[in-house]
């Protein structure tokens, strides 16, 4: 398919117009999974996914992969309509293969999770050619955990928590600036206050998959599925890449 439309100006306004054709060409020549890539031996991966995740994350941190604790969270509410966004991983329970993240209960994801407490996470670490997927039920951790999470944050992040209702429509930049000033004054006056909706969620994976790019497209996929009847509580197997 070719694009006969004139295109749109680039972000700076000084560069060449951006067209669907130019984007397609540039995407085709953009490198992906370029390596050098680490190896992965699924036979040596062990019987449970939590330690594999921990080892892969530690390696990403060691090797300076940018923002390896950033992940995509996909949710769906009662209408079944999926919605995905990027979040920070706040903690890992290696033994249970569970992942903690924090957000606002009134946000879209919070509403989705209230209606359908089940979600999926993905991480992608380009330098390692690694993708991890995890999915499972999501629970809300106790208020004390939410409190510690919130109060452990730096000031701008705490001010953001009092600035407005996440995901609600915003009238404009002036309304935002005004709310932000109010929030900054509020946390100065009440430094121990925690927004009512600040919530720490825990996704306890009942499935997890480790995807390792290999040379010449020979990728490896290792999937774990929780199975109380299996020794160690998990079954595992390879998938066609
Ligand atoms: C790198 C990065 C990290 C983020 N971390 C969080 C986070 O930990 N918690 C959060 O609620 N939103 C975080 N956000 C904002 C979310 O992507 C999203 O905009 C927000 O949570 C509202 O999503 P929702 O309307 O789907 O609920 C982050 C965004 C980026 C780009």
PDB file of C-alpha atoms and ligand atoms in Angstrom:
ATOM      1  CA  UNK A   1       0.000   0.000   0.000  1.00  0.00           C
ATOM      2  CA  UNK A   2       1.408   3.421  -0.895  1.00  0.00           C
ATOM      3  CA  UNK A   3       0.479   6.690   0.663  1.00  0.00           C
ATOM      4  CA  UNK A   4      -0.568   9.409  -1.774  1.00  0.00           C
ATOM      5  CA  UNK A   5      -1.331  11.886   0.963  1.00  0.00           C
ATOM      6  CA  UNK A   6       0.984  14.868   1.542  1.00  0.00           C
ATOM      7  CA  UNK A   7       1.953  13.850   5.077  1.00  0.00           C
ATOM      8  CA  UNK A   8       2.265  15.866   8.262  1.00  0.00           C
ATOM      9  CA  UNK A   9       5.070  18.172   9.413  1.00  0.00           C
ATOM     10  CA  UNK A  10       7.670  16.614  11.699  1.00  0.00           C
ATOM     11  CA  UNK A  11       7.734  17.526  15.382  1.00  0.00           C
ATOM     12  CA  UNK A  12      10.214  20.354  14.960  1.00  0.00           C
ATOM     13  CA  UNK A  13       8.370  21.681  11.897  1.00  0.00           C
ATOM     14  CA  UNK A  14      11.706  22.044  10.047  1.00  0.00           C
ATOM     15  CA  UNK A  15      12.238  18.480   8.924  1.00  0.00           C
ATOM     16  CA  UNK A  16      10.716  16.734   5.886  1.00  0.00           C
ATOM     17  CA  UNK A  17       6.990  15.976   6.025  1.00  0.00           C
ATOM     18  CA  UNK A  18       6.172  12.639   7.602  1.00  0.00           C
ATOM     19  CA  UNK A  19       4.191  10.318   5.364  1.00  0.00           C
ATOM     20  CA  UNK A  20       2.981   6.777   5.824  1.00  0.00           C
ATOM     21  CA  UNK A  21       5.383   5.715   3.038  1.00  0.00           C
ATOM     22  CA  UNK A  22       8.412   7.393   4.609  1.00  0.00           C
ATOM     23  CA  UNK A  23       7.558   5.867   7.958  1.00  0.00           C
ATOM     24  CA  UNK A  24       7.184   2.398   6.415  1.00  0.00           C
ATOM     25  CA  UNK A  25      10.584   2.725   4.690  1.00  0.00           C
ATOM     26  CA  UNK A  26      12.304   3.950   7.813  1.00  0.00           C
ATOM     27  CA  UNK A  27      10.716   1.239   9.978  1.00  0.00           C
ATOM     28  CA  UNK A  28      11.811  -1.415   7.490  1.00  0.00           C
ATOM     29  CA  UNK A  29      15.440  -0.313   7.763  1.00  0.00           C
ATOM     30  CA  UNK A  30      15.418   0.327  11.527  1.00  0.00           C
ATOM     31  CA  UNK A  31      17.448  -2.369  13.309  1.00  0.00           C
ATOM     32  CA  UNK A  32      15.647  -4.763  15.630  1.00  0.00           C
ATOM     33  CA  UNK A  33      17.058  -7.547  17.818  1.00  0.00           C
ATOM     34  CA  UNK A  34      20.482  -6.511  16.548  1.00  0.00           C
ATOM     35  CA  UNK A  35      22.492  -8.009  19.388  1.00  0.00           C
ATOM     36  CA  UNK A  36      24.938  -9.101  20.572  1.00  0.00           C
ATOM     37  CA  UNK A  37      22.375 -11.128  22.518  1.00  0.00           C
ATOM     38  CA  UNK A  38      22.835 -13.183  25.665  1.00  0.00           C
ATOM     39  CA  UNK A  39      22.153 -16.904  25.484  1.00  0.00           C
ATOM     40  CA  UNK A  40      19.260 -18.712  27.159  1.00  0.00           C
ATOM     41  CA  UNK A  41      19.175 -22.418  27.908  1.00  0.00           C
ATOM     42  CA  UNK A  42      15.564 -23.327  28.736  1.00  0.00           C
ATOM     43  CA  UNK A  43      16.649 -26.753  29.987  1.00  0.00           C
ATOM     44  CA  UNK A  44      18.661 -25.042  32.727  1.00  0.00           C
ATOM     45  CA  UNK A  45      15.983 -22.468  33.562  1.00  0.00           C
ATOM     46  CA  UNK A  46      14.616 -24.270  36.613  1.00  0.00           C
ATOM     47  CA  UNK A  47      11.146 -25.418  37.622  1.00  0.00           C
ATOM     48  CA  UNK A  48       9.590 -22.019  38.517  1.00  0.00           C
ATOM     49  CA  UNK A  49       9.429 -18.704  36.664  1.00  0.00           C
ATOM     50  CA  UNK A  50      10.106 -16.290  39.567  1.00  0.00           C
ATOM     51  CA  UNK A  51      13.857 -16.998  39.742  1.00  0.00           C
ATOM     52  CA  UNK A  52      14.145 -16.767  35.932  1.00  0.00           C
ATOM     53  CA  UNK A  53      12.502 -13.330  36.038  1.00  0.00           C
ATOM     54  CA  UNK A  54      14.794 -12.248  38.874  1.00  0.00           C
ATOM     55  CA  UNK A  55      17.916 -13.381  36.998  1.00  0.00           C
ATOM     56  CA  UNK A  56      16.848 -11.672  33.767  1.00  0.00           C
ATOM     57  CA  UNK A  57      15.982  -8.407  35.547  1.00  0.00           C
ATOM     58  CA  UNK A  58      19.258  -8.447  37.503  1.00  0.00           C
ATOM     59  CA  UNK A  59      21.172  -8.990  34.247  1.00  0.00           C
ATOM     60  CA  UNK A  60      19.296  -6.087  32.610  1.00  0.00           C
ATOM     61  CA  UNK A  61      20.184  -3.842  35.574  1.00  0.00           C
ATOM     62  CA  UNK A  62      23.818  -5.038  35.534  1.00  0.00           C
ATOM     63  CA  UNK A  63      24.155  -4.376  31.819  1.00  0.00           C
ATOM     64  CA  UNK A  64      22.587  -0.907  31.978  1.00  0.00           C
ATOM     65  CA  UNK A  65      19.502  -1.728  29.908  1.00  0.00           C
ATOM     66  CA  UNK A  66      17.568   1.556  30.150  1.00  0.00           C
ATOM     67  CA  UNK A  67      14.589   1.512  32.510  1.00  0.00           C
ATOM     68  CA  UNK A  68      14.291  -2.268  32.803  1.00  0.00           C
ATOM     69  CA  UNK A  69      11.693  -1.856  35.570  1.00  0.00           C
ATOM     70  CA  UNK A  70       9.275  -0.201  33.134  1.00  0.00           C
ATOM     71  CA  UNK A  71       6.558  -2.593  32.013  1.00  0.00           C
ATOM     72  CA  UNK A  72       3.287  -2.598  30.105  1.00  0.00           C
ATOM     73  CA  UNK A  73       0.145  -3.432  32.044  1.00  0.00           C
ATOM     74  CA  UNK A  74      -2.913  -4.602  30.112  1.00  0.00           C
ATOM     75  CA  UNK A  75      -6.317  -4.641  31.745  1.00  0.00           C
ATOM     76  CA  UNK A  76      -9.916  -4.992  30.628  1.00  0.00           C
ATOM     77  CA  UNK A  77     -13.026  -3.889  32.474  1.00  0.00           C
ATOM     78  CA  UNK A  78     -16.446  -5.498  32.497  1.00  0.00           C
ATOM     79  CA  UNK A  79     -16.972  -4.513  28.838  1.00  0.00           C
ATOM     80  CA  UNK A  80     -13.961  -6.670  27.869  1.00  0.00           C
ATOM     81  CA  UNK A  81     -12.269  -3.770  26.066  1.00  0.00           C
ATOM     82  CA  UNK A  82      -8.487  -4.047  26.536  1.00  0.00           C
ATOM     83  CA  UNK A  83      -6.403  -1.098  27.640  1.00  0.00           C
ATOM     84  CA  UNK A  84      -2.622  -1.007  28.059  1.00  0.00           C
ATOM     85  CA  UNK A  85      -0.207   1.511  29.553  1.00  0.00           C
ATOM     86  CA  UNK A  86       3.316   1.726  30.888  1.00  0.00           C
ATOM     87  CA  UNK A  87       4.000   1.519  34.629  1.00  0.00           C
ATOM     88  CA  UNK A  88       6.875   1.048  37.028  1.00  0.00           C
ATOM     89  CA  UNK A  89       7.481  -2.306  38.657  1.00  0.00           C
ATOM     90  CA  UNK A  90       7.635  -1.572  42.400  1.00  0.00           C
ATOM     91  CA  UNK A  91       8.597  -5.003  43.728  1.00  0.00           C
ATOM     92  CA  UNK A  92       8.857  -8.699  42.967  1.00  0.00           C
ATOM     93  CA  UNK A  93       7.998 -11.740  45.061  1.00  0.00           C
ATOM     94  CA  UNK A  94      10.457 -14.167  43.496  1.00  0.00           C
ATOM     95  CA  UNK A  95       9.024 -17.254  45.160  1.00  0.00           C
ATOM     96  CA  UNK A  96       5.406 -16.556  44.170  1.00  0.00           C
ATOM     97  CA  UNK A  97       6.257 -14.941  40.822  1.00  0.00           C
ATOM     98  CA  UNK A  98       4.218 -11.903  41.825  1.00  0.00           C
ATOM     99  CA  UNK A  99       4.684  -8.310  40.708  1.00  0.00           C
ATOM    100  CA  UNK A 100       3.703  -5.116  42.527  1.00  0.00           C
ATOM    101  CA  UNK A 101       2.719  -1.837  40.930  1.00  0.00           C
ATOM    102  CA  UNK A 102       1.172   1.326  42.300  1.00  0.00           C
ATOM    103  CA  UNK A 103      -1.538   3.519  40.900  1.00  0.00           C
ATOM    104  CA  UNK A 104      -4.713   5.415  41.626  1.00  0.00           C
ATOM    105  CA  UNK A 105      -7.859   3.353  42.226  1.00  0.00           C
ATOM    106  CA  UNK A 106     -10.021   5.861  40.331  1.00  0.00           C
ATOM    107  CA  UNK A 107      -7.854   5.695  37.186  1.00  0.00           C
ATOM    108  CA  UNK A 108      -8.971   3.733  34.167  1.00  0.00           C
ATOM    109  CA  UNK A 109      -6.754   0.789  35.096  1.00  0.00           C
ATOM    110  CA  UNK A 110      -8.015   0.969  38.695  1.00  0.00           C
ATOM    111  CA  UNK A 111     -11.624   0.855  37.501  1.00  0.00           C
ATOM    112  CA  UNK A 112     -10.825  -1.989  35.109  1.00  0.00           C
ATOM    113  CA  UNK A 113      -9.183  -3.959  37.899  1.00  0.00           C
ATOM    114  CA  UNK A 114     -12.118  -3.348  40.240  1.00  0.00           C
ATOM    115  CA  UNK A 115     -14.434  -4.834  37.616  1.00  0.00           C
ATOM    116  CA  UNK A 116     -12.129  -7.581  36.413  1.00  0.00           C
ATOM    117  CA  UNK A 117      -9.189  -8.278  38.748  1.00  0.00           C
ATOM    118  CA  UNK A 118      -7.035 -10.007  36.180  1.00  0.00           C
ATOM    119  CA  UNK A 119      -4.254  -8.476  34.087  1.00  0.00           C
ATOM    120  CA  UNK A 120      -1.194  -9.074  31.927  1.00  0.00           C
ATOM    121  CA  UNK A 121       2.295  -7.569  32.097  1.00  0.00           C
ATOM    122  CA  UNK A 122       5.047  -7.413  29.504  1.00  0.00           C
ATOM    123  CA  UNK A 123       8.647  -6.279  29.666  1.00  0.00           C
ATOM    124  CA  UNK A 124      10.881  -5.779  26.649  1.00  0.00           C
ATOM    125  CA  UNK A 125      14.607  -5.307  26.951  1.00  0.00           C
ATOM    126  CA  UNK A 126      15.893  -4.544  23.435  1.00  0.00           C
ATOM    127  CA  UNK A 127      19.616  -4.782  24.229  1.00  0.00           C
ATOM    128  CA  UNK A 128      19.070  -8.372  25.364  1.00  0.00           C
ATOM    129  CA  UNK A 129      16.403  -9.267  22.806  1.00  0.00           C
ATOM    130  CA  UNK A 130      14.267 -10.421  25.710  1.00  0.00           C
ATOM    131  CA  UNK A 131      10.549 -10.214  26.300  1.00  0.00           C
ATOM    132  CA  UNK A 132       8.748 -11.469  29.388  1.00  0.00           C
ATOM    133  CA  UNK A 133       5.015 -11.919  29.672  1.00  0.00           C
ATOM    134  CA  UNK A 134       3.130 -12.613  32.882  1.00  0.00           C
ATOM    135  CA  UNK A 135      -0.584 -12.803  33.566  1.00  0.00           C
ATOM    136  CA  UNK A 136      -2.767 -13.649  36.503  1.00  0.00           C
ATOM    137  CA  UNK A 137      -5.168 -12.410  39.133  1.00  0.00           C
ATOM    138  CA  UNK A 138      -4.565  -9.024  40.736  1.00  0.00           C
ATOM    139  CA  UNK A 139      -5.146  -8.220  44.390  1.00  0.00           C
ATOM    140  CA  UNK A 140      -4.961  -4.969  46.321  1.00  0.00           C
ATOM    141  CA  UNK A 141      -2.346  -4.897  49.060  1.00  0.00           C
ATOM    142  CA  UNK A 142      -3.133  -3.453  52.499  1.00  0.00           C
ATOM    143  CA  UNK A 143      -3.358   0.280  53.235  1.00  0.00           C
ATOM    144  CA  UNK A 144      -0.103   0.226  55.144  1.00  0.00           C
ATOM    145  CA  UNK A 145       1.762  -0.955  52.049  1.00  0.00           C
ATOM    146  CA  UNK A 146       0.122   1.810  49.981  1.00  0.00           C
ATOM    147  CA  UNK A 147       1.086   4.316  52.644  1.00  0.00           C
ATOM    148  CA  UNK A 148       4.722   3.248  52.732  1.00  0.00           C
ATOM    149  CA  UNK A 149       4.860   3.241  48.950  1.00  0.00           C
ATOM    150  CA  UNK A 150       3.484   6.764  48.730  1.00  0.00           C
ATOM    151  CA  UNK A 151       5.494   8.310  51.545  1.00  0.00           C
ATOM    152  CA  UNK A 152       8.696   6.777  50.152  1.00  0.00           C
ATOM    153  CA  UNK A 153       8.324   8.878  46.998  1.00  0.00           C
ATOM    154  CA  UNK A 154      10.012  12.133  46.174  1.00  0.00           C
ATOM    155  CA  UNK A 155       8.077  15.365  46.486  1.00  0.00           C
ATOM    156  CA  UNK A 156       7.054  15.859  42.836  1.00  0.00           C
ATOM    157  CA  UNK A 157       5.630  12.362  42.727  1.00  0.00           C
ATOM    158  CA  UNK A 158       3.718  12.892  45.990  1.00  0.00           C
ATOM    159  CA  UNK A 159       2.414  16.239  44.711  1.00  0.00           C
ATOM    160  CA  UNK A 160       1.205  14.466  41.554  1.00  0.00           C
ATOM    161  CA  UNK A 161      -0.808  12.131  43.775  1.00  0.00           C
ATOM    162  CA  UNK A 162      -2.808  15.079  45.100  1.00  0.00           C
ATOM    163  CA  UNK A 163      -3.070  17.005  41.861  1.00  0.00           C
ATOM    164  CA  UNK A 164      -6.244  15.561  40.396  1.00  0.00           C
ATOM    165  CA  UNK A 165      -8.109  12.362  39.639  1.00  0.00           C
ATOM    166  CA  UNK A 166      -5.911  10.323  37.310  1.00  0.00           C
ATOM    167  CA  UNK A 167      -7.567   9.601  33.948  1.00  0.00           C
ATOM    168  CA  UNK A 168     -10.417  12.100  34.503  1.00  0.00           C
ATOM    169  CA  UNK A 169     -10.873  14.791  31.798  1.00  0.00           C
ATOM    170  CA  UNK A 170      -8.722  17.912  32.368  1.00  0.00           C
ATOM    171  CA  UNK A 171     -10.010  21.342  31.355  1.00  0.00           C
ATOM    172  CA  UNK A 172      -6.600  22.700  30.335  1.00  0.00           C
ATOM    173  CA  UNK A 173      -3.043  23.569  31.438  1.00  0.00           C
ATOM    174  CA  UNK A 174      -4.225  26.387  33.726  1.00  0.00           C
ATOM    175  CA  UNK A 175      -6.461  24.034  35.721  1.00  0.00           C
ATOM    176  CA  UNK A 176      -3.530  21.628  35.993  1.00  0.00           C
ATOM    177  CA  UNK A 177      -1.099  24.304  37.205  1.00  0.00           C
ATOM    178  CA  UNK A 178      -3.568  25.549  39.774  1.00  0.00           C
ATOM    179  CA  UNK A 179      -4.227  22.044  41.105  1.00  0.00           C
ATOM    180  CA  UNK A 180      -0.499  21.360  41.178  1.00  0.00           C
ATOM    181  CA  UNK A 181       0.152  24.471  43.288  1.00  0.00           C
ATOM    182  CA  UNK A 182      -2.591  23.420  45.678  1.00  0.00           C
ATOM    183  CA  UNK A 183      -1.159  19.882  45.877  1.00  0.00           C
ATOM    184  CA  UNK A 184       2.375  21.174  46.577  1.00  0.00           C
ATOM    185  CA  UNK A 185       1.031  23.389  49.371  1.00  0.00           C
ATOM    186  CA  UNK A 186      -0.985  20.448  50.718  1.00  0.00           C
ATOM    187  CA  UNK A 187       1.974  18.096  51.026  1.00  0.00           C
ATOM    188  CA  UNK A 188       4.040  20.838  52.670  1.00  0.00           C
ATOM    189  CA  UNK A 189       1.273  21.327  55.256  1.00  0.00           C
ATOM    190  CA  UNK A 190       0.460  17.618  55.680  1.00  0.00           C
ATOM    191  CA  UNK A 191       3.606  15.659  54.736  1.00  0.00           C
ATOM    192  CA  UNK A 192       2.228  12.367  56.097  1.00  0.00           C
ATOM    193  CA  UNK A 193      -1.018  12.506  54.126  1.00  0.00           C
ATOM    194  CA  UNK A 194      -1.646   9.799  51.553  1.00  0.00           C
ATOM    195  CA  UNK A 195      -4.290  10.101  48.813  1.00  0.00           C
ATOM    196  CA  UNK A 196      -7.203   7.841  49.563  1.00  0.00           C
ATOM    197  CA  UNK A 197      -7.011   6.190  46.155  1.00  0.00           C
ATOM    198  CA  UNK A 198      -3.278   5.478  46.172  1.00  0.00           C
ATOM    199  CA  UNK A 199      -3.134   1.713  45.801  1.00  0.00           C
ATOM    200  CA  UNK A 200      -0.495  -0.967  45.514  1.00  0.00           C
ATOM    201  CA  UNK A 201      -1.618  -3.880  43.378  1.00  0.00           C
ATOM    202  CA  UNK A 202      -0.071  -7.341  43.189  1.00  0.00           C
ATOM    203  CA  UNK A 203      -0.336  -9.527  40.117  1.00  0.00           C
ATOM    204  CA  UNK A 204       0.358 -13.146  41.090  1.00  0.00           C
ATOM    205  CA  UNK A 205       1.319 -14.786  37.808  1.00  0.00           C
ATOM    206  CA  UNK A 206      -0.433 -17.996  36.918  1.00  0.00           C
ATOM    207  CA  UNK A 207       1.417 -18.025  33.607  1.00  0.00           C
ATOM    208  CA  UNK A 208       4.736 -16.552  32.534  1.00  0.00           C
ATOM    209  CA  UNK A 209       6.698 -16.695  29.332  1.00  0.00           C
ATOM    210  CA  UNK A 210      10.345 -15.952  28.612  1.00  0.00           C
ATOM    211  CA  UNK A 211      11.162 -15.011  25.029  1.00  0.00           C
ATOM    212  CA  UNK A 212      14.762 -14.854  23.936  1.00  0.00           C
ATOM    213  CA  UNK A 213      15.744 -13.636  20.489  1.00  0.00           C
ATOM    214  CA  UNK A 214      18.275 -15.908  18.853  1.00  0.00           C
ATOM    215  CA  UNK A 215      20.551 -15.642  15.834  1.00  0.00           C
ATOM    216  CA  UNK A 216      18.869 -15.792  12.403  1.00  0.00           C
ATOM    217  CA  UNK A 217      15.392 -15.578  13.887  1.00  0.00           C
ATOM    218  CA  UNK A 218      15.783 -18.760  15.930  1.00  0.00           C
ATOM    219  CA  UNK A 219      13.969 -17.454  18.960  1.00  0.00           C
ATOM    220  CA  UNK A 220      13.261 -19.385  22.137  1.00  0.00           C
ATOM    221  CA  UNK A 221       9.981 -19.317  24.050  1.00  0.00           C
ATOM    222  CA  UNK A 222       9.653 -20.968  27.441  1.00  0.00           C
ATOM    223  CA  UNK A 223       6.217 -20.873  29.064  1.00  0.00           C
ATOM    224  CA  UNK A 224       5.362 -21.713  32.659  1.00  0.00           C
ATOM    225  CA  UNK A 225       1.794 -22.392  33.810  1.00  0.00           C
ATOM    226  CA  UNK A 226       0.768 -22.636  37.427  1.00  0.00           C
ATOM    227  CA  UNK A 227      -0.420 -26.151  38.256  1.00  0.00           C
ATOM    228  CA  UNK A 228      -0.983 -27.057  41.899  1.00  0.00           C
ATOM    229  CA  UNK A 229      -0.715 -30.753  41.012  1.00  0.00           C
ATOM    230  CA  UNK A 230       2.774 -30.376  39.494  1.00  0.00           C
ATOM    231  CA  UNK A 231       5.930 -30.737  41.591  1.00  0.00           C
ATOM    232  CA  UNK A 232       6.924 -27.192  42.583  1.00  0.00           C
ATOM    233  CA  UNK A 233       3.504 -25.892  41.484  1.00  0.00           C
ATOM    234  CA  UNK A 234       4.394 -25.162  37.839  1.00  0.00           C
ATOM    235  CA  UNK A 235       4.488 -26.950  34.528  1.00  0.00           C
ATOM    236  CA  UNK A 236       6.710 -25.644  31.759  1.00  0.00           C
ATOM    237  CA  UNK A 237       7.209 -26.187  28.079  1.00  0.00           C
ATOM    238  CA  UNK A 238       8.574 -24.655  24.913  1.00  0.00           C
ATOM    239  CA  UNK A 239       6.373 -22.825  22.408  1.00  0.00           C
ATOM    240  CA  UNK A 240       6.928 -22.405  18.698  1.00  0.00           C
ATOM    241  CA  UNK A 241       8.417 -18.964  18.233  1.00  0.00           C
TER     242      UNK A 241
HETATM  243  C1  LIG B   1       7.969   5.385  32.289  1.00  0.00           C
HETATM  244  C2  LIG B   1       6.573   5.571  32.849  1.00  0.00           C
HETATM  245  C3  LIG B   1       6.296   5.117  34.116  1.00  0.00           C
HETATM  246  C4  LIG B   1       5.019   5.256  34.644  1.00  0.00           C
HETATM  247  N1  LIG B   1       4.762   4.741  35.888  1.00  0.00           N
HETATM  248  C5  LIG B   1       3.511   4.793  36.377  1.00  0.00           C
HETATM  249  C6  LIG B   1       3.196   4.152  37.618  1.00  0.00           C
HETATM  250  O1  LIG B   1       4.044   3.521  38.268  1.00  0.00           O
HETATM  251  N2  LIG B   1       1.925   4.255  38.069  1.00  0.00           N
HETATM  252  C7  LIG B   1       0.938   4.900  37.357  1.00  0.00           C
HETATM  253  O2  LIG B   1      -0.195   4.922  37.819  1.00  0.00           O
HETATM  254  N3  LIG B   1       1.202   5.496  36.174  1.00  0.00           N
HETATM  255  C8  LIG B   1       2.450   5.446  35.658  1.00  0.00           C
HETATM  256  N4  LIG B   1       2.724   6.026  34.441  1.00  0.00           N
HETATM  257  C9  LIG B   1       1.615   6.693  33.711  1.00  0.00           C
HETATM  258  C10 LIG B   1       0.773   5.620  33.003  1.00  0.00           C
HETATM  259  O3  LIG B   1       1.408   5.171  31.811  1.00  0.00           O
HETATM  260  C11 LIG B   1      -0.645   6.106  32.659  1.00  0.00           C
HETATM  261  O4  LIG B   1      -0.574   7.281  31.874  1.00  0.00           O
HETATM  262  C12 LIG B   1      -1.488   6.418  33.895  1.00  0.00           C
HETATM  263  O5  LIG B   1      -1.286   5.444  34.902  1.00  0.00           O
HETATM  264  C13 LIG B   1      -2.976   6.475  33.537  1.00  0.00           C
HETATM  265  O6  LIG B   1      -3.352   5.276  32.937  1.00  0.00           O
HETATM  266  P1  LIG B   1      -4.885   4.800  32.842  1.00  0.00           P
HETATM  267  O7  LIG B   1      -5.673   6.001  32.406  1.00  0.00           O
HETATM  268  O8  LIG B   1      -4.901   3.690  31.830  1.00  0.00           O
HETATM  269  O9  LIG B   1      -5.307   4.302  34.206  1.00  0.00           O
HETATM  270  C14 LIG B   1       3.990   5.891  33.884  1.00  0.00           C
HETATM  271  C15 LIG B   1       4.282   6.343  32.602  1.00  0.00           C
HETATM  272  C16 LIG B   1       5.545   6.167  32.081  1.00  0.00           C
HETATM  273  C17 LIG B   1       5.817   6.620  30.669  1.00  0.00           C
END
